[in-house]
Short mmCIF file of C-alpha atoms in Angstrom, two decimals:
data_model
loop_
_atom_site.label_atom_id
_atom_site.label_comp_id
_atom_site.label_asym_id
_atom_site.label_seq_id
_atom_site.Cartn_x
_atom_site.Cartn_y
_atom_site.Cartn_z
CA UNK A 1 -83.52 -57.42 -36.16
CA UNK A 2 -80.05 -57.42 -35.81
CA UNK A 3 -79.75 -56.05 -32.26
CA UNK A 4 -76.79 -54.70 -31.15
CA UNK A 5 -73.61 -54.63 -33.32
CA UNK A 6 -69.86 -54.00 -32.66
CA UNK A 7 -67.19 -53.80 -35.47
CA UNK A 8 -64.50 -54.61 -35.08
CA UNK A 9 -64.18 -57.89 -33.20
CA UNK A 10 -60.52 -57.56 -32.38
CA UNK A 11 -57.84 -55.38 -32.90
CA UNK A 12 -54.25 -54.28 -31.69
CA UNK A 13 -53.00 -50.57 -31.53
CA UNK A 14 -49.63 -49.69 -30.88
CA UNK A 15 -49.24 -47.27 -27.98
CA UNK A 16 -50.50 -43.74 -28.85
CA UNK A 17 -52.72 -44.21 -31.86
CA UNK A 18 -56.36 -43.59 -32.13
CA UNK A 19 -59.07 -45.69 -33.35
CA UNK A 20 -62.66 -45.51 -33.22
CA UNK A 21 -65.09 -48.76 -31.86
CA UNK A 22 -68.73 -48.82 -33.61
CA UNK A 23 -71.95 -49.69 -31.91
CA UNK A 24 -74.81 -49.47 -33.60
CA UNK A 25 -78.33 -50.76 -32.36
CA UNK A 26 -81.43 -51.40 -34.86
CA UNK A 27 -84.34 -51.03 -31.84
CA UNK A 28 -84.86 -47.64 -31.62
CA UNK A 29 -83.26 -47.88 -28.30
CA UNK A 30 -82.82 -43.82 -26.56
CA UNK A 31 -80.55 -45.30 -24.04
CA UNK A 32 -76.56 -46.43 -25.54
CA UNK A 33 -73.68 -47.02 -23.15
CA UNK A 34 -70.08 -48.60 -23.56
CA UNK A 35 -68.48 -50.75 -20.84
CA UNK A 36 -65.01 -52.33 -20.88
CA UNK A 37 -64.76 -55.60 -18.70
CA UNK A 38 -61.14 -56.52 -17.48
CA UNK A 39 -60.63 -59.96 -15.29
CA UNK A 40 -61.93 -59.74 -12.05
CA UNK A 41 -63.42 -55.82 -12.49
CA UNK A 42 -66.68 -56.95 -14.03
CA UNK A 43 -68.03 -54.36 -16.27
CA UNK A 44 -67.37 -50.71 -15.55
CA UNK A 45 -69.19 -48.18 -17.50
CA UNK A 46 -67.20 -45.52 -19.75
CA UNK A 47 -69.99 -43.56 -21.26
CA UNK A 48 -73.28 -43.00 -22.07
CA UNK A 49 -76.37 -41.83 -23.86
CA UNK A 50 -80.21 -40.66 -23.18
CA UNK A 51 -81.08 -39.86 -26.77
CA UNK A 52 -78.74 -38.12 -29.74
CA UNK A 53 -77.04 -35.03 -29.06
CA UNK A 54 -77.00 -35.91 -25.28
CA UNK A 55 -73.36 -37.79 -23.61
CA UNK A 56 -72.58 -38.21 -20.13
CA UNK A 57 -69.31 -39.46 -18.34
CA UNK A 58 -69.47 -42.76 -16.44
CA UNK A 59 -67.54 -44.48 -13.86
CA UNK A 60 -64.02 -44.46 -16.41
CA UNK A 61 -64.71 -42.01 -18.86
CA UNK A 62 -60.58 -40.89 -19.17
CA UNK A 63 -59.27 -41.25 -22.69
CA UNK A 64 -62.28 -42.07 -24.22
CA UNK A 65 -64.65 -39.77 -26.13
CA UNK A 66 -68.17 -40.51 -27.59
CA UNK A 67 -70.95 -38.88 -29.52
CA UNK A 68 -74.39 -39.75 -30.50
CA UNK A 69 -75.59 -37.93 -33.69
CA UNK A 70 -77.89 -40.41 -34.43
CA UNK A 71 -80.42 -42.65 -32.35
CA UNK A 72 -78.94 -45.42 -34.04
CA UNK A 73 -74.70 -45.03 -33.45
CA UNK A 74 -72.66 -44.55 -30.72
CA UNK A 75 -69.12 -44.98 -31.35
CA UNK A 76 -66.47 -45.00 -28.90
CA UNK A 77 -63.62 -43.20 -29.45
CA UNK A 78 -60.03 -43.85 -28.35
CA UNK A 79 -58.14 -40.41 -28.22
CA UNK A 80 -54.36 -41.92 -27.86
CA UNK A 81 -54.39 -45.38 -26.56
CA UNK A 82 -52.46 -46.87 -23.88
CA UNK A 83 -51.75 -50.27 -22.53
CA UNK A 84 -53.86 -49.98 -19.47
CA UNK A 85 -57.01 -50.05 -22.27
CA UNK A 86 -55.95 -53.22 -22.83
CA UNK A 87 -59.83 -54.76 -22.20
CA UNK A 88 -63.30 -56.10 -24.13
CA UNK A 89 -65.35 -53.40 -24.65
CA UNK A 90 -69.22 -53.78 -24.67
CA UNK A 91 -71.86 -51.72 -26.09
CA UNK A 92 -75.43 -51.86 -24.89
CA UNK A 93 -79.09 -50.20 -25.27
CA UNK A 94 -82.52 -50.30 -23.92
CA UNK A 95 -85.80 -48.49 -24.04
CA UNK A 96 -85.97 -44.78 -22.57
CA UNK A 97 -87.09 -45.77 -18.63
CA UNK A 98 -86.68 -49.73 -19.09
CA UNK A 99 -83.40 -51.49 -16.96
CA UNK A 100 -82.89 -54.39 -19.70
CA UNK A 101 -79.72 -53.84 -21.52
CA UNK A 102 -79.22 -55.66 -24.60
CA UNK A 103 -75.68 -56.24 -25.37
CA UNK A 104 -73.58 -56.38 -28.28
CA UNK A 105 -70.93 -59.07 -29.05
CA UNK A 106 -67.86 -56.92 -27.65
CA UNK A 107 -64.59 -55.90 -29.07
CA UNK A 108 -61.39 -57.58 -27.88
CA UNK A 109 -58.61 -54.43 -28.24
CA UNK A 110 -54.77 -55.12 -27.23
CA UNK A 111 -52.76 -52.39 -26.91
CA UNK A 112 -48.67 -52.85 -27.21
CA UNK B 1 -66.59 -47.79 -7.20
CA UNK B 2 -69.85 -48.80 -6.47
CA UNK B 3 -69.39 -52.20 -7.89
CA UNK B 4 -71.27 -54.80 -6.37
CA UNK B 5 -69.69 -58.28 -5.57
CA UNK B 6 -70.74 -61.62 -6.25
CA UNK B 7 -70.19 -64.64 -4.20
CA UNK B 8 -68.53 -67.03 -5.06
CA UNK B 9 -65.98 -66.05 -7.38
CA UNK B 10 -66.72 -69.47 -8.97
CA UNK B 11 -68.82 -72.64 -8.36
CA UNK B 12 -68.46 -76.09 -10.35
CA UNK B 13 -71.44 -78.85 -9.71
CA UNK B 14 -73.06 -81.59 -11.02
CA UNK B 15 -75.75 -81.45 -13.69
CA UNK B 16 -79.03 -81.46 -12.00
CA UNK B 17 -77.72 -80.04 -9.07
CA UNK B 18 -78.70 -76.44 -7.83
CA UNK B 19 -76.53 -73.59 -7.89
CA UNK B 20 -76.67 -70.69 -5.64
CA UNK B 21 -74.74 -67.35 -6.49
CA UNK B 22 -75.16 -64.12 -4.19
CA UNK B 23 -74.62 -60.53 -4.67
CA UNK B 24 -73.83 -58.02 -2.50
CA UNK B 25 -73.99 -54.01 -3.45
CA UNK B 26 -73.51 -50.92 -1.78
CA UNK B 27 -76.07 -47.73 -1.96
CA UNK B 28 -79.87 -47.90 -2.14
CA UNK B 29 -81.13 -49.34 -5.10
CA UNK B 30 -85.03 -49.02 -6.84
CA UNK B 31 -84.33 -52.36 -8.42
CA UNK B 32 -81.57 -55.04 -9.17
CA UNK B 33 -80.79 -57.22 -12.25
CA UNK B 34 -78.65 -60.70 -13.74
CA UNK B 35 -77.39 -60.71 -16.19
CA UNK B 36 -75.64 -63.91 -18.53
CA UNK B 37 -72.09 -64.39 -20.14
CA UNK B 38 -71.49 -67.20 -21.70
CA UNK B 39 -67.62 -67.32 -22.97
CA UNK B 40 -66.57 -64.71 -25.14
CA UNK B 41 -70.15 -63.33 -25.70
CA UNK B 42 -72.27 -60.25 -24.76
CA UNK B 43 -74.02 -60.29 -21.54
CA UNK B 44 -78.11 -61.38 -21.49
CA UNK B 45 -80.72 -59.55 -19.13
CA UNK B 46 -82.26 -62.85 -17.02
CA UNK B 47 -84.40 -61.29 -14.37
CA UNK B 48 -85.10 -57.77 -12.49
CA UNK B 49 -86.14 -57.81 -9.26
CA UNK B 50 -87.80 -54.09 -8.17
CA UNK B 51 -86.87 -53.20 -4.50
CA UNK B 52 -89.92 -54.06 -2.57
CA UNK B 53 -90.48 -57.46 -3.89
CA UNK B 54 -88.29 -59.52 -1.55
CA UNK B 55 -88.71 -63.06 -4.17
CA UNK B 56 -89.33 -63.77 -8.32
CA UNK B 57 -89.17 -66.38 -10.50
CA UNK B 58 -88.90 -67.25 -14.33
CA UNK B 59 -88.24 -70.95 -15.42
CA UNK B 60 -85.47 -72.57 -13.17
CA UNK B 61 -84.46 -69.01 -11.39
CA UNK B 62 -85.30 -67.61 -8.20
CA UNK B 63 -83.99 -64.62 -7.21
CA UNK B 64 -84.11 -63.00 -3.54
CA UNK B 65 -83.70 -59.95 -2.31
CA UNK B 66 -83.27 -58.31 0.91
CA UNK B 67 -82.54 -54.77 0.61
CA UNK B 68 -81.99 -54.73 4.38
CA UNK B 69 -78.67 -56.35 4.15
CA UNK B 70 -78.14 -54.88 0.49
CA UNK B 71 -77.61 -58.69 -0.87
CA UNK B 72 -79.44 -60.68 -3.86
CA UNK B 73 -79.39 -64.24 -4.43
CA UNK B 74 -79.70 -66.41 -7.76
CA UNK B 75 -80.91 -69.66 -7.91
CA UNK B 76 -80.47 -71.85 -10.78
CA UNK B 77 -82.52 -75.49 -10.02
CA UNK B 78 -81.82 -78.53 -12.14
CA UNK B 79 -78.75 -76.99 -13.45
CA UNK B 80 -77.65 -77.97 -17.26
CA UNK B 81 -74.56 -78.39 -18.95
CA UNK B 82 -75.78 -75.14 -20.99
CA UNK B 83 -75.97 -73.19 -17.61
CA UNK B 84 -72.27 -72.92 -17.99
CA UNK B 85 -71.50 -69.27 -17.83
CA UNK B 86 -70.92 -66.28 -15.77
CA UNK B 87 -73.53 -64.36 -13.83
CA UNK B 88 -73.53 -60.49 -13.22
CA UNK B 89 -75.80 -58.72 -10.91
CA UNK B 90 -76.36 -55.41 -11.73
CA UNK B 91 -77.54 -52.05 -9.96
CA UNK B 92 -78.49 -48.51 -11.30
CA UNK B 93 -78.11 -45.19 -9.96
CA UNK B 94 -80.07 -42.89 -11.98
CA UNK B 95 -78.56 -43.79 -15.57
CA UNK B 96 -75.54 -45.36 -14.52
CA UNK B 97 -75.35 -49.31 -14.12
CA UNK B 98 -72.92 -50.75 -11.89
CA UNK B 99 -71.83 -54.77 -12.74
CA UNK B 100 -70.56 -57.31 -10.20
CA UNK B 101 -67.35 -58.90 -10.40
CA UNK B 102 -69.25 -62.02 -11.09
CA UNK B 103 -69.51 -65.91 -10.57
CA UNK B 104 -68.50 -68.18 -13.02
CA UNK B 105 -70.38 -71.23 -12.53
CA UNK B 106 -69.43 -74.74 -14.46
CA UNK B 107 -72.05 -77.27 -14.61
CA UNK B 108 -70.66 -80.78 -15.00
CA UNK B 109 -72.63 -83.39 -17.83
#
């Protein structure tokens, strides 16, 4: 099993364009959520997901849109980026009900 | 935010020493978890801890818990060089998961 994947591993946006950040996870995981960790914050969660077809905001959902058509995917979306989403953004899953959250490798976005 | 806290903000000992790392959080939790970061990697589920167990162990960690005063406590015994890393706790309200600010802890060969 691959676990949890994140493509890509870096990139840099210029102020107001959009991109999209893949997740996908390979262990029939219900649960999918994005965090972005800046220094000092910790990990703050953006979005989430019980199951496909099902999103819900987190603690800094602004700017950011997901969907989950599949049980598999969960791409973040960046709308129009800024400089303050500057950050490392993680992806994670786990079982429907279980607390372990298996992580994915992260993606290291710069915005200028 | 609530965003739990860890304490300290870093910690550097000797290998084979202990390390001790506490978390602090804010609302009532059903359980609490740590989590691992080594640098520049994804974080790795160590131990839960459900809110009426008050101690649990796996290999070289401990972890306490006193919902009381809303704090947790990681212990790492016989620390290694590999134990180099930063450690989250972690909380849950419903399906949202709030992460500490973290400890980074450096374990000297």
């Amino acid at each position: 099993n691959a676990g949890v994947t994140q493509t890509p591993k870096f990139q840099v946006l210029k102020t107001g364009q959009s991109m999209t950040l893949q997740c996908a996870q390979d262990m029939n995981h219900e649960y999918m959520s994005w965090y972005r960790q800046d220094p000092g914050m910790g990990l703050r969660l953006i979005h989430y997901s019980v199951g496909a077809g099902i999103t819900d905001q987190g603690e800094v959902p602004n700017g950011y849109n997901v969907s989950r058509s599949t049980t598999e995917d969960f791409p973040l979306r960046l709308l129009s980026a800024a400089p303050s989403q500057t950050s490392v953004y993680f992806c994670a899953s786990s079982s429907a009900g279980a607390y372990e959250q298996y992580f994915g490798p992260g993606t290291r976005l710069t915005v200028t | 935010s609530q965003q739990g806290e860890e304490d300290p903000q870093a910690l550097s000992i000797q290998e084979g020493e202990n390390a001790t790392m506490n978390c602090s959080y804010k609302t009532s939790i059903n359980n609490l978890q740590w989590y691992r970061q080594n640098s520049g990697r994804g974080l790795v589920h160590l131990i839960l801890i459900r809110s009426n167990e008050r101690e649990k162990h796996s290999g070289r960690l401990r972890v306490t818990l006193d919902t009381s005063k809303k704090s947790s406590s990681l212990l790492i015994t016989a620390s290694r060089a590999a134990d180099t890393a930063s450690y989250f706790c972690a909380t849950n309200t419903g399906n949202q998961f709030y992460f500490g600010t973290g400890t980074s802890l450096t374990v000297i060969p």
